[in-house]
Tab-separated table of C-alpha atoms in Angstrom:
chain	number	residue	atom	x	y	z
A	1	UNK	CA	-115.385	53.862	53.510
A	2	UNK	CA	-112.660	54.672	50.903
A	3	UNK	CA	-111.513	58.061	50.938
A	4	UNK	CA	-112.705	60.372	47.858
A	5	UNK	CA	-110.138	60.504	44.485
A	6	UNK	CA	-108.112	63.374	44.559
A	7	UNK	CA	-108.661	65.902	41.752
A	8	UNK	CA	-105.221	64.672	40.563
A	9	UNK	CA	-106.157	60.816	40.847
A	10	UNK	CA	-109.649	61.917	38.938
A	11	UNK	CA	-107.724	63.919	36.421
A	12	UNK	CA	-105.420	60.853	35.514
A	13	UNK	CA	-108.714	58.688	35.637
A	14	UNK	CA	-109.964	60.657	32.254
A	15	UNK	CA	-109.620	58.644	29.299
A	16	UNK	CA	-107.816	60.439	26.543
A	17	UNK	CA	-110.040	61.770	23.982
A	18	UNK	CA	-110.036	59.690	20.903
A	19	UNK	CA	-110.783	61.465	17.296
A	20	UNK	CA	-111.118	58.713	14.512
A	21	UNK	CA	-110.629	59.955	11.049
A	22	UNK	CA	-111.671	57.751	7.923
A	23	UNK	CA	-111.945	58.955	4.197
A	24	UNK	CA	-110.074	58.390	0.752
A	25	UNK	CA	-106.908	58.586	-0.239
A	26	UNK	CA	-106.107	62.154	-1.259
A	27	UNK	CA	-109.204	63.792	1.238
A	28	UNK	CA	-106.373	65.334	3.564
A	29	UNK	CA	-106.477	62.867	6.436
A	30	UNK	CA	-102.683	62.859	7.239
A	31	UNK	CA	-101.429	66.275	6.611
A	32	UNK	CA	-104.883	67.807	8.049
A	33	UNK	CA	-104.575	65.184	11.192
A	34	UNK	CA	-100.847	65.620	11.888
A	35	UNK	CA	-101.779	69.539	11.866
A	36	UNK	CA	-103.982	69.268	14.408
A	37	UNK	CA	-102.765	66.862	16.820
A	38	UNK	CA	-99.896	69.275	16.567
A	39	UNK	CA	-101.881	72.322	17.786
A	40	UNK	CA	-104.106	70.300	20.288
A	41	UNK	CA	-100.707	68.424	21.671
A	42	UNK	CA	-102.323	65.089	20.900
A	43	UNK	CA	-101.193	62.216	19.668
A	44	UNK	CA	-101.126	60.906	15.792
A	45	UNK	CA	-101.730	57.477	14.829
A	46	UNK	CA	-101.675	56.563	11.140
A	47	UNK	CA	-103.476	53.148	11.243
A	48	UNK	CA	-102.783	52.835	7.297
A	49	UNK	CA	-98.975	52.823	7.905
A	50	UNK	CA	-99.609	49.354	9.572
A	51	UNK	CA	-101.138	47.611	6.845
A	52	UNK	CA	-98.530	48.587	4.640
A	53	UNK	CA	-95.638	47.750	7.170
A	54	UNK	CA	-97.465	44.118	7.412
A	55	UNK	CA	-97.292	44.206	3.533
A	56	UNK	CA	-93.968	44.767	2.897
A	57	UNK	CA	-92.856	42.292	5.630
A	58	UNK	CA	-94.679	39.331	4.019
A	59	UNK	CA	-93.110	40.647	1.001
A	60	UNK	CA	-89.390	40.544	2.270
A	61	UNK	CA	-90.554	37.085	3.674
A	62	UNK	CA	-91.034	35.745	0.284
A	63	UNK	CA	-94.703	35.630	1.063
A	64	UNK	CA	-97.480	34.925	-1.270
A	65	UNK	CA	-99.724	37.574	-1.051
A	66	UNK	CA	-102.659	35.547	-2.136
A	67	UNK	CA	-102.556	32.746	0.928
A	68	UNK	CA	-104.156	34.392	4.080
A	69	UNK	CA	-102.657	31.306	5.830
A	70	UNK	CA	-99.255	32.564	5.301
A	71	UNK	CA	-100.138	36.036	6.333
A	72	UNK	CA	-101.927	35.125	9.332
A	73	UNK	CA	-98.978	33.368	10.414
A	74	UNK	CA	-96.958	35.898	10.232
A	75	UNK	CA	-99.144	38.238	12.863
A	76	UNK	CA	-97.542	37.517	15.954
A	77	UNK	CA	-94.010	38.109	14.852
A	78	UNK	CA	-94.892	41.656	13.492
A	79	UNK	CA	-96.976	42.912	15.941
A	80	UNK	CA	-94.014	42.120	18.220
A	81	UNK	CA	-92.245	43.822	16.193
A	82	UNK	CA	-93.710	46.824	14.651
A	83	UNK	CA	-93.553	49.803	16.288
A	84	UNK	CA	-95.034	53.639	15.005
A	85	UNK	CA	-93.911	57.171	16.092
A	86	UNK	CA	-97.350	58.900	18.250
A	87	UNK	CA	-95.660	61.996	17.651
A	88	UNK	CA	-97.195	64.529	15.093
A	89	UNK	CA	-93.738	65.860	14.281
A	90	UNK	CA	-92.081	62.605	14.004
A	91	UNK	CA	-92.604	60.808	10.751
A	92	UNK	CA	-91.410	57.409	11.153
A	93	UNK	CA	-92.443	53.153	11.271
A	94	UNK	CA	-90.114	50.639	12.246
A	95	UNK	CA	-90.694	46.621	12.097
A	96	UNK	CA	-87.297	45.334	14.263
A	97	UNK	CA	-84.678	47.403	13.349
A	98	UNK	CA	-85.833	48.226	9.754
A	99	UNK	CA	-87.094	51.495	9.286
A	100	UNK	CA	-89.771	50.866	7.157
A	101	UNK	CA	-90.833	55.070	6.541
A	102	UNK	CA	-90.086	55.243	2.949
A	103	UNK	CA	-90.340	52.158	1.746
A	104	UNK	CA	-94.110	51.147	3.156
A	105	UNK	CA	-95.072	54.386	1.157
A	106	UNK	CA	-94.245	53.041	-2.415
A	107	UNK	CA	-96.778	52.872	-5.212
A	108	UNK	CA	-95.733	49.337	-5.172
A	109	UNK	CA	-96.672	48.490	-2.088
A	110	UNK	CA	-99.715	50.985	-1.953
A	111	UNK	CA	-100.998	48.091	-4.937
A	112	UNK	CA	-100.670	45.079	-2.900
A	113	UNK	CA	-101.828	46.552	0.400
A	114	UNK	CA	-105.619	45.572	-0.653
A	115	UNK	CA	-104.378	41.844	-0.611
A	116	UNK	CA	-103.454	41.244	2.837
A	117	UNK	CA	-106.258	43.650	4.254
A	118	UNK	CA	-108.695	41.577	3.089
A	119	UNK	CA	-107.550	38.971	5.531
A	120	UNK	CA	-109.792	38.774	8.484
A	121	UNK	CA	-107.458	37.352	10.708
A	122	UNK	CA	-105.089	40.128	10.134
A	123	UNK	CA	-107.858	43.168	10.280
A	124	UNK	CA	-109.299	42.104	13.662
A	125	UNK	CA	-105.071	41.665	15.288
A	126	UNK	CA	-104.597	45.016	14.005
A	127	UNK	CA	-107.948	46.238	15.253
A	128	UNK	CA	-107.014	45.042	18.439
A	129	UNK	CA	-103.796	46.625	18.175
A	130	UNK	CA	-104.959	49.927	17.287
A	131	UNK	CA	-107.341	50.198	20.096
A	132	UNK	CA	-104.809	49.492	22.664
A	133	UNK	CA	-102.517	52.037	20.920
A	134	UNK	CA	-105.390	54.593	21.564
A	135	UNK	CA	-106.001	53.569	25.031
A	136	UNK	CA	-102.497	53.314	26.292
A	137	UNK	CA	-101.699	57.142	24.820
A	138	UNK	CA	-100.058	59.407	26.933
A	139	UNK	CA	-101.079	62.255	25.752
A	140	UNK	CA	-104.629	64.118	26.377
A	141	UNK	CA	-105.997	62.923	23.193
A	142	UNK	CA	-105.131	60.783	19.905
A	143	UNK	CA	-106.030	61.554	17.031
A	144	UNK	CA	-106.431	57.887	14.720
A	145	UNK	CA	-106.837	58.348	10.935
A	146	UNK	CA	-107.408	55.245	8.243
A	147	UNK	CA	-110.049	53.457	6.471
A	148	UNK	CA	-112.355	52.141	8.838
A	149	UNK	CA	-111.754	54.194	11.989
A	150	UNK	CA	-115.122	55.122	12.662
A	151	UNK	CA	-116.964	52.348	11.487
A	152	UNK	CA	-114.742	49.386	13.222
A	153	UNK	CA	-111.730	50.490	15.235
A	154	UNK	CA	-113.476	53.169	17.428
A	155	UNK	CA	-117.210	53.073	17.025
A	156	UNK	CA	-117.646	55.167	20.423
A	157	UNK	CA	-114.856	57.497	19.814
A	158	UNK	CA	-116.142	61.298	21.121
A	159	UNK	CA	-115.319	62.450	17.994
A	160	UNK	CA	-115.382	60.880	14.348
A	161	UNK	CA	-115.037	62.653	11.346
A	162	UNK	CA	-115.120	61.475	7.522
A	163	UNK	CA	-112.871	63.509	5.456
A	164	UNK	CA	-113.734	63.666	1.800
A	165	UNK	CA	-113.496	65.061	-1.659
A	166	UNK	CA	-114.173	65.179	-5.109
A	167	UNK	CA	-112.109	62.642	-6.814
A	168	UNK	CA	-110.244	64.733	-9.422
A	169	UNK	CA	-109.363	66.841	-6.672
A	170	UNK	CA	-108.152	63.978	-4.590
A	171	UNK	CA	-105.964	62.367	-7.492
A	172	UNK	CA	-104.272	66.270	-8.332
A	173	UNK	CA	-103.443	66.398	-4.762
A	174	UNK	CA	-101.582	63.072	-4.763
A	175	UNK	CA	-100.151	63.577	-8.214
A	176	UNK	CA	-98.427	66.474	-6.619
A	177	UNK	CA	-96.930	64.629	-3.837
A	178	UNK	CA	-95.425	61.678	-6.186
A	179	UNK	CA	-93.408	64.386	-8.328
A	180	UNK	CA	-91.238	61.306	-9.763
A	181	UNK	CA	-94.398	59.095	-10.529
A	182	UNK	CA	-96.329	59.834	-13.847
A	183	UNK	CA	-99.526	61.330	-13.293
A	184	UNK	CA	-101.712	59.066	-14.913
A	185	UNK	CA	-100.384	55.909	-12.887
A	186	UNK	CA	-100.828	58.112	-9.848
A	187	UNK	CA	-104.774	58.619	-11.170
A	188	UNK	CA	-104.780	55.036	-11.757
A	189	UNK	CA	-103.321	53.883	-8.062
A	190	UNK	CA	-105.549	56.011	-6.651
A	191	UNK	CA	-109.105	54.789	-8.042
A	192	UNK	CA	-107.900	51.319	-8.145
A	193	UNK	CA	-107.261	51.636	-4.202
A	194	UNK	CA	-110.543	52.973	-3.940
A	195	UNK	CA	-112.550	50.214	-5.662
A	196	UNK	CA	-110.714	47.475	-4.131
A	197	UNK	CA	-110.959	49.198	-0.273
A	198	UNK	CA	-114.378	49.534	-1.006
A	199	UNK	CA	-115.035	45.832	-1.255
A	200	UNK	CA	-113.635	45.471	2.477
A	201	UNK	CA	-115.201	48.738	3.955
A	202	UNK	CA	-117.153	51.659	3.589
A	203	UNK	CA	-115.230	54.757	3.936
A	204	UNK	CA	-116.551	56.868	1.458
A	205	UNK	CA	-120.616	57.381	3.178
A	206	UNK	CA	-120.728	58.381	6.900
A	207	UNK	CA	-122.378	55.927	10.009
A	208	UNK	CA	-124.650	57.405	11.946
A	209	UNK	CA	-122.822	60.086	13.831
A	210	UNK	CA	-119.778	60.686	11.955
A	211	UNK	CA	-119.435	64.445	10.605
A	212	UNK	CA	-118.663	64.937	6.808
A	213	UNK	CA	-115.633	67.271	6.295
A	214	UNK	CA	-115.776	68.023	2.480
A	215	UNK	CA	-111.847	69.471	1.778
A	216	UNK	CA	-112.499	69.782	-1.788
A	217	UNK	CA	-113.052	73.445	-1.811
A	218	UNK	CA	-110.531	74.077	1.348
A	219	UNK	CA	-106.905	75.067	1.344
A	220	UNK	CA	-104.792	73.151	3.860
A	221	UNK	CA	-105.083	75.692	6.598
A	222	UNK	CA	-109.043	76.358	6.098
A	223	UNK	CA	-109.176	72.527	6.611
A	224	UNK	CA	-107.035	72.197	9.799
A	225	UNK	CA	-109.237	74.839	11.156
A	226	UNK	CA	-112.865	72.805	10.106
A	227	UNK	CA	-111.083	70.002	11.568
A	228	UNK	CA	-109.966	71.716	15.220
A	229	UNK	CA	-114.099	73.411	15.269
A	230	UNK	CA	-115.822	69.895	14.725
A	231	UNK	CA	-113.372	68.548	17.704
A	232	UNK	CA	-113.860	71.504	20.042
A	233	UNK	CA	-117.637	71.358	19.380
A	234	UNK	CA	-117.941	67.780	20.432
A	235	UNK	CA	-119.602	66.706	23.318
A	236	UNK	CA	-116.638	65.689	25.954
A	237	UNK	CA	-114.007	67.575	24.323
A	238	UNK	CA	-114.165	69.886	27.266
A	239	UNK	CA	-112.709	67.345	29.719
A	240	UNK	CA	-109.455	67.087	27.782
A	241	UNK	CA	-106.541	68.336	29.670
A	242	UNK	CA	-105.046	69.886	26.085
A	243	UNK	CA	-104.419	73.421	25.693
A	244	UNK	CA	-107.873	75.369	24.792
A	245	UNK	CA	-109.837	73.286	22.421
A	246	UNK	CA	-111.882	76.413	21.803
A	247	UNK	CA	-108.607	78.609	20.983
A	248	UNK	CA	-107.171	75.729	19.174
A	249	UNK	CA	-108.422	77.157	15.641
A	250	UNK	CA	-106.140	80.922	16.302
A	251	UNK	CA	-103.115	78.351	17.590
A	252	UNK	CA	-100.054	79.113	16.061
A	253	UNK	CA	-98.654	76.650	13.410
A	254	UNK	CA	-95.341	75.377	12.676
A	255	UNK	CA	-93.987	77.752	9.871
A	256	UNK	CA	-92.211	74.306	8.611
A	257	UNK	CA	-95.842	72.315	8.401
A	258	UNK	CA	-96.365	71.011	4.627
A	259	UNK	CA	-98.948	72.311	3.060
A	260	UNK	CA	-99.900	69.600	1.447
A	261	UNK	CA	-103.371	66.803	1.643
A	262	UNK	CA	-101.222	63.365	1.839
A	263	UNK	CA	-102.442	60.725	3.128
C-alpha cells in the first residue's frame, strides 16, 4: 500500500479557487476584480484583453476583419505569442515583444473587437487558453473576468458572479475614464458593444447559479466589499490557502487603487 499524502502534498493537491466574472462594459468588472484579487492575493485574468490583443494583431497583419479564414489562421502564431500579466498590480499585455497595453484599449479597436469574436474557431482556442491559464495559476485563487466567463469558460467555477448596472450609469462611468473621447461617441461605443456581444453571448441575464451583483447604486469600495462577501460565502472558498476570506472585506487597500468601474 502507498503511504498516505502528506498535509503538504494534499495542500498542493487543492485546485486554486476559480471566481468567473461576466457583465457589461461599464458594470465594474476590472477595477472591482483587480481590487479584490488584490486583497485575497489571487490572481487577475482579464479574458477581454485577449480578444482585443488578437484584434489588433490581425489588424497590424493587414487582415480583413470580415474573413474568419484569415483570422483562424492566425491562432497559433498568437497564442504563441501572447502573453498577460496575472498580477492585480501589474497592468500590462504583450504579443512578442509589442506591448500591446494601450493600444488594445482604443475605441478603435474596442469597435472591431465584435468581428473576430464572432469567429468560432477563435472563441473555443481562446477558451481553451483561458482555462489552462486558470488551472496552471500559482496563486490560491484567480479571479477571471469577461463576457462569457460563467456561461462558457468556467461553468463549474466555485464562484461566479454577474456584475451589472443600469446603462446610463454604465456609459457615465466610462465617459469618465475616456476624458479625451467625446461623450456621446463614448455612449455610442458602449451600446453598440452591447448589442453586437449580445448576438454571440448572453452576459447581461444570469445561468443558473451565478449571483447578480447590481453596482449601480455602489461606490467603488461598497462594491469591492459585495464582491469579497459573495466569494467568502461560497461553498469551497474555505479550502483556499489565501489570507482570511472572511476578513477579506476589513483588508486594507492600496491607498493608490483607482477608484474608478473600468472595464
Amino acid at each position: 500500500m502507498s503511504a498516505p499524502a502528506s498535509p503538504l502534498a494534499a495542500s498542493l493537491a487543492v485546485a486554486p479557487l476559480v471566481v468567473a466574472v461576466d457583465g457589461p462594459a461599464g458594470s465594474g468588472k476590472s477595477s472591482v476584480c483587480r481590487e479584490s484579487a488584490r486583497r485575497l492575493r489571487f490572481g487577475y485574468l482579464d479574458t477581454g484583453a485577449a480578444y482585443r490583443a488578437l484584434t489588433w494583431f490581425a489588424i497590424e497583419r493587414g487582415c480583413d476583419l470580415d474573413d474568419a479564414a484569415t483570422i483562424v489562421a492566425l491562432l497559433p502564431t498568437f497564442i504563441a505569442e501572447y502573453r498577460i500579466s496575472q498580477s492585480p498590480d501589474e497592468r500590462w499585455v504583450r504579443v512578442g515583444e509589442t506591448d500591446v497595453s494601450e493600444h488594445i484599449r482604443d475605441t478603435a479597436i474596442s469597435g472591431e473587437v465584435w468581428r473576430v469574436s464572432r469567429v468560432p474557431e477563435a472563441r473555443a482556442a481562446l477558451t481553451a487558453l483561458f482555462r489552462s491559464t486558470m488551472a496552471e495559476t500559482a496563486a490560491a485563487g484567480i479571479i477571471a473576468e469577461g463576457r462569457d466567463i460563467t456561461t462558457v469558460v468556467a461553468t463549474d467555477a466555485p464562484v461566479r458572479i454577474l456584475m451589472t448596472a443600469d446603462e446610463a450609469v454604465r456609459i457615465a462611468r466610462r465617459a469618465g475614464e475616456k476624458a479625451g473621447e467625446a461623450a456621446s461617441a463614448v455612449a455610442e461605443s458602449v451600446s453598440a458593444r452591447d448589442a453586437r456581444d449580445a448576438k454571440v453571448t448572453n452576459f447581461t441575464e444570469a445561468a443558473d447559479g451565478v449571483t447578480v451583483l447590481d453596482t449601480t447604486r455602489l461606490d467603488f469600495e461598497q462594491s469591492v466589499e459585495e464582491f469579497l462577501r459573495i466569494v467568502a460565502s461560497a461553498p469551497g472558498s474555505h479550502q483556499t490557502t489565501a489570507p482570511s476570506l472572511a476578513a477579506a472585506p476589513s483588508a486594507l487597500s492600496d491607498t493608490t487603487t483607482r477608484r474608478s468601474h473600468d472595464d
